[in-house]
Amino acid sequence: MGKLAVYRYFSMIFLIITVLVMVSTLAALFGGSVDPTGNTALAMLVYILPVLIVLNVLLLTYWLVRKKWKWAVLPALPLLCCIPYVGTLFQPRTQPSDAEADAVRGIKVATYNVLSFGRETTGFRAEDILAEMKRQKVDVLCMQEYLDVLGDKTVSKSYQEYFPYKAVGQSDMVIYSRYPIRDSKNLPFSDPADDSRWATNNSAMWATIEARGKRLRVFNVHLETTGFSRTMRQAGKILSAGRQVESNRLLKAIYGNYTLGMIVRAGQSRLVANEVATSDVPCIVCGDFNDVPYSYTYNTMLGRLVDGFKECGSGFMYTYREPKKPVRIDYIFHDESLRGITYYTKDITYSDHFPVFMKIAL
């Protein structure tokens, strides 16, 4: 009788855990539609979706092994609902061959956060990146955290032969093009004189490019960083200095910094999305969004556009090079009237990001 009671007790514990994980997973999927300004806790659940998916798989396995079919439905339901989310991270298809891709008439777009070329003054990194863009036959290159002057080297001078057209954005943004740029616009996210907590150096821009007889508006976007790494470095300095800090204060500081970045990105993404919505020509939106798929930022930026990776990418997609943080935060979206052919990254080690490449048929 005692063993039966223990058995039932643990079964009840597992059932409660299953229900909690199921509700959390469904809430996380819904959280990407919630403006974090009003509900940061719900919006934050999106960031643990991969963990919740793994937990659902383990719980589904547990109930199947025990042949408790009615309880197996509980983790199976959120897993089915997560299929679109999984599609933003993994696609089982293979990429077309270079010959097949080259046979399609279109343009090749790339986005790359170059991390100021590491402020390397010889210009070697900038030249090597240019060489890679040539190998990949890139027609339009969007760079974030760009520096034009490195020591006595001027990047735009060496890029000019391959990319004869250029649009410069605010501070560290640039769009290089092999096709004529008809007009461009900067989209600052805050007044440079603003010294409030909402002030930012991040921005967006667009350039209207005439490629193969068709006009396209290419957006280059760099949204607010999470601030997580910066907060952890500050916390490390405090602790290494021997200052006594209450753990709850430290956690509140980390959480506050992270949620603040989330709220700022939400406003920035709405600004860009509104600009896309008013465009009179098809748009391609790319850049470093500093946010994960299915977040409010991702959904707002995507709108009615097409996620290039879901359309024609393959394998597991992540764009942040930190081994312990394999996340996808760099994207290329495009108008529904366009069609993606290839979508991939390259393992270039000059930044903490991978460059993202996409060929789009015209």
GROMACS .gro file of C-alpha atoms in nm:
model
  362
    1MET     CA    1   0.000   0.000   0.000
    2GLY     CA    2   0.290   0.234   0.079
    3LYS     CA    3   0.453   0.175  -0.259
    4LEU     CA    4   0.125   0.247  -0.439
    5ALA     CA    5   0.089   0.576  -0.250
    6VAL     CA    6   0.443   0.680  -0.344
    7TYR     CA    7   0.377   0.579  -0.706
    8ARG     CA    8   0.061   0.791  -0.719
    9TYR     CA    9   0.237   1.080  -0.551
   10PHE     CA   10   0.513   1.091  -0.813
   11SER     CA   11   0.260   1.048  -1.093
   12MET     CA   12   0.072   1.350  -0.963
   13ILE     CA   13   0.397   1.551  -0.943
   14PHE     CA   14   0.480   1.465  -1.305
   15LEU     CA   15   0.127   1.552  -1.414
   16ILE     CA   16   0.149   1.894  -1.247
   17ILE     CA   17   0.489   1.956  -1.409
   18THR     CA   18   0.346   1.851  -1.747
   19VAL     CA   19   0.055   2.094  -1.717
   20LEU     CA   20   0.284   2.379  -1.606
   21VAL     CA   21   0.525   2.318  -1.896
   22MET     CA   22   0.235   2.297  -2.143
   23VAL     CA   23   0.083   2.626  -2.023
   24SER     CA   24   0.425   2.797  -2.021
   25THR     CA   25   0.497   2.682  -2.377
   26LEU     CA   26   0.164   2.805  -2.513
   27ALA     CA   27   0.211   3.132  -2.324
   28ALA     CA   28   0.561   3.171  -2.471
   29LEU     CA   29   0.427   3.124  -2.825
   30PHE     CA   30   0.164   3.390  -2.752
   31GLY     CA   31   0.424   3.614  -2.582
   32GLY     CA   32   0.577   3.705  -2.917
   33SER     CA   33   0.259   3.892  -3.001
   34VAL     CA   34   0.258   4.092  -2.678
   35ASP     CA   35   0.419   4.435  -2.660
   36PRO     CA   36   0.686   4.402  -2.386
   37THR     CA   37   0.617   4.760  -2.281
   38GLY     CA   38   0.302   4.639  -2.109
   39ASN     CA   39   0.393   4.282  -2.017
   40THR     CA   40   0.763   4.207  -1.996
   41ALA     CA   41   0.717   3.879  -1.805
   42LEU     CA   42   0.503   3.722  -2.079
   43ALA     CA   43   0.727   3.857  -2.356
   44MET     CA   44   1.034   3.713  -2.179
   45LEU     CA   45   0.896   3.358  -2.203
   46VAL     CA   46   0.984   3.355  -2.574
   47TYR     CA   47   1.353   3.340  -2.481
   48ILE     CA   48   1.317   3.004  -2.305
   49LEU     CA   49   1.110   2.838  -2.578
   50PRO     CA   50   1.393   2.599  -2.677
   51VAL     CA   51   1.416   2.480  -2.315
   52LEU     CA   52   1.039   2.436  -2.296
   53ILE     CA   53   1.039   2.234  -2.619
   54VAL     CA   54   1.304   1.998  -2.479
   55LEU     CA   55   1.103   1.959  -2.157
   56ASN     CA   56   0.790   1.875  -2.358
   57VAL     CA   57   0.981   1.611  -2.554
   58LEU     CA   58   1.108   1.453  -2.231
   59LEU     CA   59   0.762   1.457  -2.073
   60LEU     CA   60   0.603   1.312  -2.388
   61THR     CA   61   0.859   1.031  -2.379
   62TYR     CA   62   0.786   0.970  -2.011
   63TRP     CA   63   0.410   0.936  -2.061
   64LEU     CA   64   0.453   0.719  -2.372
   65VAL     CA   65   0.687   0.483  -2.188
   66ARG     CA   66   0.432   0.456  -1.912
   67LYS     CA   67   0.155   0.408  -2.174
   68LYS     CA   68  -0.049   0.692  -2.027
   69TRP     CA   69  -0.191   0.799  -2.361
   70LYS     CA   70  -0.433   1.063  -2.230
   71TRP     CA   71  -0.154   1.240  -2.041
   72ALA     CA   72   0.081   1.215  -2.342
   73VAL     CA   73  -0.158   1.450  -2.523
   74LEU     CA   74  -0.061   1.733  -2.285
   75PRO     CA   75   0.303   1.767  -2.403
   76ALA     CA   76   0.213   1.662  -2.760
   77LEU     CA   77  -0.023   1.960  -2.806
   78PRO     CA   78   0.235   2.238  -2.743
   79LEU     CA   79   0.492   2.049  -2.952
   80LEU     CA   80   0.255   2.059  -3.249
   81CYS     CA   81   0.196   2.430  -3.187
   82CYS     CA   82   0.574   2.485  -3.185
   83ILE     CA   83   0.626   2.352  -3.539
   84PRO     CA   84   0.621   2.705  -3.696
   85TYR     CA   85   0.871   2.823  -3.434
   86VAL     CA   86   1.105   2.530  -3.498
   87GLY     CA   87   1.088   2.626  -3.867
   88THR     CA   88   1.256   2.957  -3.787
   89LEU     CA   89   1.559   2.767  -3.650
   90PHE     CA   90   1.579   2.449  -3.857
   91GLN     CA   91   1.483   2.352  -4.211
   92PRO     CA   92   1.532   1.993  -4.337
   93ARG     CA   93   1.585   2.090  -4.702
   94THR     CA   94   1.919   2.119  -4.886
   95GLN     CA   95   2.051   2.425  -5.067
   96PRO     CA   96   2.053   2.427  -5.450
   97SER     CA   97   2.392   2.389  -5.615
   98ASP     CA   98   2.587   2.699  -5.718
   99ALA     CA   99   2.509   2.623  -6.082
  100GLU     CA  100   2.135   2.599  -6.010
  101ALA     CA  101   2.138   2.923  -5.810
  102ASP     CA  102   2.345   3.109  -6.072
  103ALA     CA  103   2.097   3.006  -6.342
  104VAL     CA  104   1.823   3.209  -6.172
  105ARG     CA  105   1.797   3.577  -6.262
  106GLY     CA  106   1.807   3.783  -5.944
  107ILE     CA  107   2.021   3.969  -5.690
  108LYS     CA  108   2.237   3.851  -5.401
  109VAL     CA  109   2.192   4.040  -5.072
  110ALA     CA  110   2.418   4.011  -4.767
  111THR     CA  111   2.400   4.155  -4.417
  112TYR     CA  112   2.693   4.163  -4.178
  113ASN     CA  113   2.760   4.323  -3.841
  114VAL     CA  114   3.135   4.375  -3.887
  115LEU     CA  115   3.208   4.489  -3.528
  116SER     CA  116   3.402   4.794  -3.655
  117PHE     CA  117   3.642   4.554  -3.832
  118GLY     CA  118   3.796   4.502  -3.488
  119ARG     CA  119   3.939   4.856  -3.534
  120GLU     CA  120   4.223   4.680  -3.712
  121THR     CA  121   4.426   4.963  -3.869
  122THR     CA  122   4.592   4.780  -4.160
  123GLY     CA  123   4.258   4.730  -4.337
  124PHE     CA  124   4.323   4.357  -4.377
  125ARG     CA  125   3.988   4.249  -4.230
  126ALA     CA  126   3.791   4.489  -4.447
  127GLU     CA  127   3.978   4.367  -4.758
  128ASP     CA  128   3.924   4.002  -4.667
  129ILE     CA  129   3.552   4.063  -4.614
  130LEU     CA  130   3.535   4.232  -4.955
  131ALA     CA  131   3.709   3.931  -5.111
  132GLU     CA  132   3.446   3.702  -4.957
  133MET     CA  133   3.164   3.922  -5.091
  134LYS     CA  134   3.317   3.889  -5.438
  135ARG     CA  135   3.339   3.510  -5.402
  136GLN     CA  136   2.974   3.498  -5.300
  137LYS     CA  137   2.879   3.732  -5.591
  138VAL     CA  138   2.703   3.975  -5.358
  139ASP     CA  139   2.515   4.259  -5.529
  140VAL     CA  140   2.395   4.451  -5.220
  141LEU     CA  141   2.583   4.454  -4.890
  142CYS     CA  142   2.437   4.597  -4.567
  143MET     CA  143   2.685   4.654  -4.284
  144GLN     CA  144   2.625   4.741  -3.921
  145GLU     CA  145   2.888   4.869  -3.676
  146TYR     CA  146   3.078   4.990  -3.982
  147LEU     CA  147   3.387   5.211  -3.975
  148ASP     CA  148   3.506   5.379  -4.294
  149VAL     CA  149   3.844   5.500  -4.167
  150LEU     CA  150   4.085   5.246  -4.018
  151GLY     CA  151   4.419   5.406  -3.941
  152ASP     CA  152   4.532   5.554  -4.272
  153LYS     CA  153   4.299   5.325  -4.473
  154THR     CA  154   3.961   5.427  -4.614
  155VAL     CA  155   3.734   5.127  -4.658
  156SER     CA  156   3.500   5.287  -4.913
  157LYS     CA  157   3.790   5.355  -5.149
  158SER     CA  158   3.885   4.987  -5.168
  159TYR     CA  159   3.518   4.882  -5.197
  160GLN     CA  160   3.437   5.133  -5.471
  161GLU     CA  161   3.556   4.926  -5.766
  162TYR     CA  162   3.332   4.629  -5.687
  163PHE     CA  163   3.051   4.831  -5.522
  164PRO     CA  164   3.035   5.160  -5.718
  165TYR     CA  165   2.723   5.283  -5.532
  166LYS     CA  166   2.692   5.357  -5.162
  167ALA     CA  167   2.439   5.501  -4.915
  168VAL     CA  168   2.563   5.607  -4.572
  169GLY     CA  169   2.338   5.598  -4.269
  170GLN     CA  170   2.367   5.740  -3.921
  171SER     CA  171   2.696   5.671  -3.738
  172ASP     CA  172   2.788   5.311  -3.826
  173MET     CA  173   2.545   5.208  -4.103
  174VAL     CA  174   2.615   5.166  -4.475
  175ILE     CA  175   2.463   5.001  -4.783
  176TYR     CA  176   2.696   4.909  -5.070
  177SER     CA  177   2.548   4.823  -5.409
  178ARG     CA  178   2.657   4.714  -5.754
  179TYR     CA  179   2.333   4.864  -5.889
  180PRO     CA  180   2.239   5.235  -5.898
  181ILE     CA  181   2.096   5.380  -5.577
  182ARG     CA  182   1.813   5.619  -5.667
  183ASP     CA  183   1.742   5.758  -5.321
  184SER     CA  184   1.799   5.678  -4.955
  185LYS     CA  185   1.682   5.776  -4.609
  186ASN     CA  186   1.819   5.756  -4.255
  187LEU     CA  187   1.591   5.638  -3.975
  188PRO     CA  188   1.742   5.753  -3.643
  189PHE     CA  189   1.589   5.592  -3.338
  190SER     CA  190   1.651   5.886  -3.106
  191ASP     CA  191   1.769   6.244  -3.102
  192PRO     CA  192   2.153   6.250  -3.067
  193ALA     CA  193   2.108   6.516  -2.799
  194ASP     CA  194   1.879   6.291  -2.595
  195ASP     CA  195   2.053   6.190  -2.271
  196SER     CA  196   1.761   5.992  -2.128
  197ARG     CA  197   1.757   5.616  -2.078
  198TRP     CA  198   1.587   5.585  -2.419
  199ALA     CA  199   1.881   5.742  -2.605
  200THR     CA  200   2.061   5.507  -2.843
  201ASN     CA  201   2.333   5.497  -3.106
  202ASN     CA  202   2.145   5.234  -3.305
  203SER     CA  203   1.953   5.324  -3.619
  204ALA     CA  204   1.814   5.204  -3.950
  205MET     CA  205   1.825   5.325  -4.309
  206TRP     CA  206   1.700   5.233  -4.653
  207ALA     CA  207   1.815   5.274  -5.011
  208THR     CA  208   1.607   5.237  -5.327
  209ILE     CA  209   1.806   5.030  -5.574
  210GLU     CA  210   1.732   4.981  -5.943
  211ALA     CA  211   1.835   4.623  -6.022
  212ARG     CA  212   1.770   4.457  -6.357
  213GLY     CA  213   1.496   4.702  -6.444
  214LYS     CA  214   1.319   4.662  -6.109
  215ARG     CA  215   1.317   4.902  -5.814
  216LEU     CA  216   1.365   4.758  -5.468
  217ARG     CA  217   1.391   4.926  -5.129
  218VAL     CA  218   1.661   4.766  -4.915
  219PHE     CA  219   1.646   4.832  -4.540
  220ASN     CA  220   1.956   4.805  -4.323
  221VAL     CA  221   1.858   4.774  -3.956
  222HIS     CA  222   2.055   4.763  -3.631
  223LEU     CA  223   1.825   4.739  -3.330
  224GLU     CA  224   1.910   4.796  -2.965
  225THR     CA  225   2.137   4.540  -2.805
  226THR     CA  226   2.016   4.323  -2.518
  227GLY     CA  227   2.265   4.478  -2.278
  228PHE     CA  228   2.297   4.138  -2.109
  229SER     CA  229   2.671   4.095  -2.166
  230ARG     CA  230   2.739   4.451  -2.055
  231THR     CA  231   2.540   4.399  -1.736
  232MET     CA  232   2.724   4.075  -1.660
  233ARG     CA  233   3.061   4.246  -1.708
  234GLN     CA  234   2.956   4.520  -1.469
  235ALA     CA  235   2.839   4.262  -1.218
  236GLY     CA  236   3.170   4.079  -1.252
  237LYS     CA  237   3.364   4.398  -1.180
  238ILE     CA  238   3.154   4.464  -0.872
  239LEU     CA  239   3.207   4.113  -0.740
  240SER     CA  240   3.580   4.105  -0.824
  241ALA     CA  241   3.623   4.433  -0.639
  242GLY     CA  242   3.490   4.262  -0.328
  243ARG     CA  243   3.182   4.480  -0.298
  244GLN     CA  244   2.894   4.315  -0.119
  245VAL     CA  245   2.586   4.307  -0.339
  246GLU     CA  246   2.261   4.137  -0.252
  247SER     CA  247   2.180   3.863  -0.502
  248ASN     CA  248   1.826   3.991  -0.552
  249ARG     CA  249   1.960   4.339  -0.637
  250LEU     CA  250   2.197   4.185  -0.891
  251LEU     CA  251   1.919   3.981  -1.050
  252LYS     CA  252   1.690   4.285  -1.062
  253ALA     CA  253   1.964   4.486  -1.236
  254ILE     CA  254   2.020   4.212  -1.497
  255TYR     CA  255   1.646   4.164  -1.552
  256GLY     CA  256   1.587   4.540  -1.570
  257ASN     CA  257   1.862   4.595  -1.826
  258TYR     CA  258   1.742   4.307  -2.040
  259THR     CA  259   1.376   4.411  -2.035
  260LEU     CA  260   1.471   4.772  -2.107
  261GLY     CA  261   1.650   4.660  -2.423
  262MET     CA  262   1.344   4.455  -2.517
  263ILE     CA  263   1.113   4.755  -2.475
  264VAL     CA  264   1.344   4.983  -2.677
  265ARG     CA  265   1.368   4.727  -2.961
  266ALA     CA  266   0.989   4.702  -2.966
  267GLY     CA  267   0.958   5.075  -3.039
  268GLN     CA  268   1.237   5.067  -3.296
  269SER     CA  269   1.084   4.771  -3.479
  270ARG     CA  270   0.749   4.950  -3.502
  271LEU     CA  271   0.919   5.252  -3.656
  272VAL     CA  272   1.086   5.038  -3.925
  273ALA     CA  273   0.769   4.833  -3.986
  274ASN     CA  274   0.570   5.153  -4.044
  275GLU     CA  275   0.831   5.270  -4.294
  276VAL     CA  276   0.810   4.936  -4.477
  277ALA     CA  277   0.431   4.955  -4.483
  278THR     CA  278   0.436   5.294  -4.657
  279SER     CA  279   0.688   5.192  -4.925
  280ASP     CA  280   0.562   5.213  -5.283
  281VAL     CA  281   0.815   4.953  -5.405
  282PRO     CA  282   0.892   4.596  -5.286
  283CYS     CA  283   1.110   4.585  -4.974
  284ILE     CA  284   1.398   4.372  -4.850
  285VAL     CA  285   1.461   4.413  -4.477
  286CYS     CA  286   1.786   4.289  -4.329
  287GLY     CA  287   2.027   4.352  -4.046
  288ASP     CA  288   2.111   4.278  -3.685
  289PHE     CA  289   1.781   4.274  -3.493
  290ASN     CA  290   1.944   4.163  -3.164
  291ASP     CA  291   1.641   3.946  -3.094
  292VAL     CA  292   1.533   3.586  -3.137
  293PRO     CA  293   1.270   3.438  -3.370
  294TYR     CA  294   0.911   3.460  -3.250
  295SER     CA  295   0.985   3.756  -3.026
  296TYR     CA  296   0.772   4.070  -3.049
  297THR     CA  297   1.056   4.239  -3.239
  298TYR     CA  298   1.077   3.952  -3.489
  299ASN     CA  299   0.700   3.941  -3.547
  300THR     CA  300   0.675   4.318  -3.582
  301MET     CA  301   0.964   4.340  -3.828
  302LEU     CA  302   0.831   4.044  -4.026
  303GLY     CA  303   0.474   4.172  -4.063
  304ARG     CA  304   0.359   4.054  -4.407
  305LEU     CA  305   0.713   3.996  -4.530
  306VAL     CA  306   0.869   3.652  -4.585
  307ASP     CA  307   1.142   3.512  -4.359
  308GLY     CA  308   1.411   3.413  -4.609
  309PHE     CA  309   1.541   3.127  -4.396
  310LYS     CA  310   1.199   2.963  -4.359
  311GLU     CA  311   1.150   2.997  -4.734
  312CYS     CA  312   1.480   2.863  -4.869
  313GLY     CA  313   1.730   2.808  -4.585
  314SER     CA  314   1.857   2.470  -4.471
  315GLY     CA  315   1.988   2.303  -4.156
  316PHE     CA  316   2.018   2.470  -3.817
  317MET     CA  317   2.043   2.849  -3.844
  318TYR     CA  318   2.224   3.068  -3.593
  319THR     CA  319   2.410   3.392  -3.663
  320TYR     CA  320   2.578   3.481  -3.333
  321ARG     CA  321   2.926   3.329  -3.316
  322GLU     CA  322   2.952   3.293  -2.937
  323PRO     CA  323   2.964   2.910  -2.890
  324LYS     CA  324   2.760   2.925  -2.571
  325LYS     CA  325   2.490   3.141  -2.735
  326PRO     CA  326   2.404   2.982  -3.072
  327VAL     CA  327   2.112   3.214  -3.147
  328ARG     CA  328   1.968   3.362  -3.463
  329ILE     CA  329   1.958   3.742  -3.439
  330ASP     CA  330   2.052   3.850  -3.797
  331TYR     CA  331   1.787   3.824  -4.067
  332ILE     CA  332   1.686   3.889  -4.426
  333PHE     CA  333   1.313   3.932  -4.497
  334HIS     CA  334   1.156   4.020  -4.830
  335ASP     CA  335   0.831   4.129  -4.994
  336GLU     CA  336   0.578   3.859  -5.086
  337SER     CA  337   0.612   3.950  -5.453
  338LEU     CA  338   0.975   3.831  -5.452
  339ARG     CA  339   1.106   3.473  -5.429
  340GLY     CA  340   1.404   3.342  -5.237
  341ILE     CA  341   1.650   3.100  -5.398
  342THR     CA  342   1.926   3.049  -5.141
  343TYR     CA  343   1.981   3.152  -4.779
  344TYR     CA  344   2.293   3.070  -4.578
  345THR     CA  345   2.574   3.197  -4.353
  346LYS     CA  346   2.953   3.178  -4.381
  347ASP     CA  347   3.196   3.106  -4.098
  348ILE     CA  348   3.393   3.430  -4.114
  349THR     CA  349   3.575   3.498  -3.786
  350TYR     CA  350   3.617   3.876  -3.800
  351SER     CA  351   3.312   3.958  -3.589
  352ASP     CA  352   3.089   3.814  -3.319
  353HIS     CA  353   2.827   3.766  -3.594
  354PHE     CA  354   2.815   3.553  -3.907
  355PRO     CA  355   2.728   3.726  -4.235
  356VAL     CA  356   2.394   3.618  -4.384
  357PHE     CA  357   2.355   3.574  -4.762
  358MET     CA  358   2.039   3.543  -4.968
  359LYS     CA  359   1.974   3.526  -5.341
  360ILE     CA  360   1.638   3.666  -5.444
  361ALA     CA  361   1.478   3.601  -5.782
  362LEU     CA  362   1.340   3.899  -5.971
   0.00000   0.00000   0.00000
